[in-house]
Short mmCIF file of C-alpha atoms in Angstrom, two decimals:
data_model
loop_
_atom_site.label_atom_id
_atom_site.label_comp_id
_atom_site.label_asym_id
_atom_site.label_seq_id
_atom_site.Cartn_x
_atom_site.Cartn_y
_atom_site.Cartn_z
CA MET A 1 -19.85 -5.26 -56.65
CA PHE A 2 -17.45 -8.18 -56.39
CA ALA A 3 -18.20 -10.71 -53.62
CA GLU A 4 -15.53 -13.25 -52.76
CA ASP A 5 -16.57 -16.69 -51.53
CA LEU A 6 -14.74 -16.82 -48.20
CA VAL A 7 -15.75 -20.37 -47.22
CA PRO A 8 -12.60 -22.06 -48.62
CA PHE A 9 -10.40 -19.71 -46.58
CA PHE A 10 -12.06 -20.77 -43.33
CA SER A 11 -12.22 -24.54 -43.81
CA THR A 12 -11.93 -26.56 -40.61
CA LYS A 13 -10.08 -29.16 -42.68
CA ASP A 14 -7.16 -26.73 -42.83
CA PHE A 15 -6.43 -24.02 -40.24
CA ALA A 16 -9.87 -22.96 -39.05
CA VAL A 17 -11.68 -24.06 -35.91
CA GLN A 18 -15.35 -24.00 -34.95
CA ALA A 19 -16.44 -21.45 -32.36
CA LEU A 20 -19.80 -20.78 -30.71
CA TYR A 21 -20.85 -17.16 -31.17
CA ASP A 22 -23.27 -15.61 -28.66
CA GLY A 23 -24.31 -19.05 -27.44
CA THR A 24 -26.27 -19.86 -30.60
CA THR A 25 -24.29 -19.63 -33.83
CA SER A 26 -21.47 -21.91 -35.00
CA VAL A 27 -18.74 -19.92 -36.76
CA ALA A 28 -15.63 -21.18 -38.54
CA GLY A 29 -12.56 -19.01 -38.21
CA ILE A 30 -8.85 -18.84 -37.60
CA PHE A 31 -7.91 -18.51 -33.93
CA ASP A 32 -4.61 -16.89 -33.01
CA ARG A 33 -4.11 -17.21 -29.28
CA SER A 34 -0.34 -16.66 -29.29
CA PRO A 35 -0.23 -12.92 -28.43
CA GLY A 36 -2.14 -13.49 -25.20
CA ASP A 37 0.07 -16.43 -24.24
CA LEU A 38 3.39 -14.61 -24.42
CA PRO A 39 5.20 -14.01 -21.12
CA ASP A 40 5.19 -10.56 -19.53
CA GLY A 41 8.11 -8.25 -20.21
CA LEU A 42 8.08 -8.56 -24.00
CA GLY A 43 6.38 -5.21 -24.54
CA LEU A 44 3.21 -6.88 -25.82
CA GLN A 45 0.89 -6.36 -22.86
CA GLU A 46 -1.80 -4.90 -25.13
CA ALA A 47 -1.73 -7.86 -27.52
CA ARG A 48 -4.84 -10.05 -27.32
CA PRO A 49 -5.98 -13.30 -28.86
CA ARG A 50 -7.71 -12.80 -32.23
CA PHE A 51 -10.29 -14.67 -34.26
CA LEU A 52 -10.60 -14.09 -38.02
CA CYS A 53 -13.86 -15.03 -39.70
CA PRO A 54 -16.30 -13.94 -42.40
CA ARG A 55 -18.14 -10.85 -41.11
CA GLY A 56 -21.39 -12.20 -42.57
CA SER A 57 -21.26 -15.22 -40.25
CA LEU A 58 -21.72 -12.96 -37.20
CA PRO A 59 -25.35 -11.89 -36.83
CA GLY A 60 -25.87 -8.46 -35.31
CA ASP A 61 -23.25 -6.30 -33.63
CA PRO A 62 -20.51 -8.59 -32.26
CA HIS A 63 -19.15 -6.09 -29.70
CA ARG A 64 -19.31 -7.49 -26.15
CA LYS A 65 -20.78 -10.81 -27.36
CA THR A 66 -19.23 -14.11 -26.31
CA LEU A 67 -17.19 -16.51 -28.39
CA VAL A 68 -16.41 -20.01 -27.07
CA ILE A 69 -13.35 -21.67 -28.62
CA ASP A 70 -12.13 -25.09 -27.45
CA GLY A 71 -14.23 -24.78 -24.31
CA VAL A 72 -12.81 -21.36 -23.33
CA SER A 73 -15.13 -18.33 -23.22
CA TYR A 74 -14.00 -14.99 -24.59
CA VAL A 75 -15.68 -11.59 -24.84
CA ILE A 76 -15.31 -9.75 -28.15
CA ALA A 77 -13.59 -6.49 -27.19
CA ALA A 78 -13.10 -4.99 -30.65
CA VAL A 79 -14.01 -5.72 -34.25
CA GLU A 80 -12.00 -4.66 -37.29
CA THR A 81 -13.17 -5.33 -40.84
CA ASP A 82 -10.97 -5.35 -43.91
CA GLY A 83 -13.56 -4.15 -46.43
CA ALA A 84 -13.51 -7.52 -48.19
CA GLY A 85 -15.80 -9.33 -45.77
CA VAL A 86 -13.32 -10.57 -43.16
CA ALA A 87 -13.65 -9.57 -39.50
CA SER A 88 -10.78 -9.61 -37.02
CA LEU A 89 -12.11 -10.00 -33.48
CA SER A 90 -9.97 -8.91 -30.55
CA LEU A 91 -10.75 -11.22 -27.62
CA VAL A 92 -10.53 -11.03 -23.84
CA LYS A 93 -10.88 -14.15 -21.72
CA ALA A 94 -14.27 -14.06 -19.99
CA PRO A 95 -14.21 -13.85 -16.19
#
């Protein structure tokens, strides 16, 4: 089985940011907040902010766990994996 080293793809020296997962674990990933920031009326109401990171950096089942990015808390609403070790987390701003 081939295992890609994903660390270079999620370097905070480039595009990645640090996030706090479930209040205990620091995770580097790429945060895309733009879909959730678009104005209403563009037909993208279902679009949500996303966080891409190595799946192995998320202990346990990430569903409904929290992720804090730049001081803003989000709940992980859905997790999609690409089969190569990358997880795409669909986020909802925590109440």
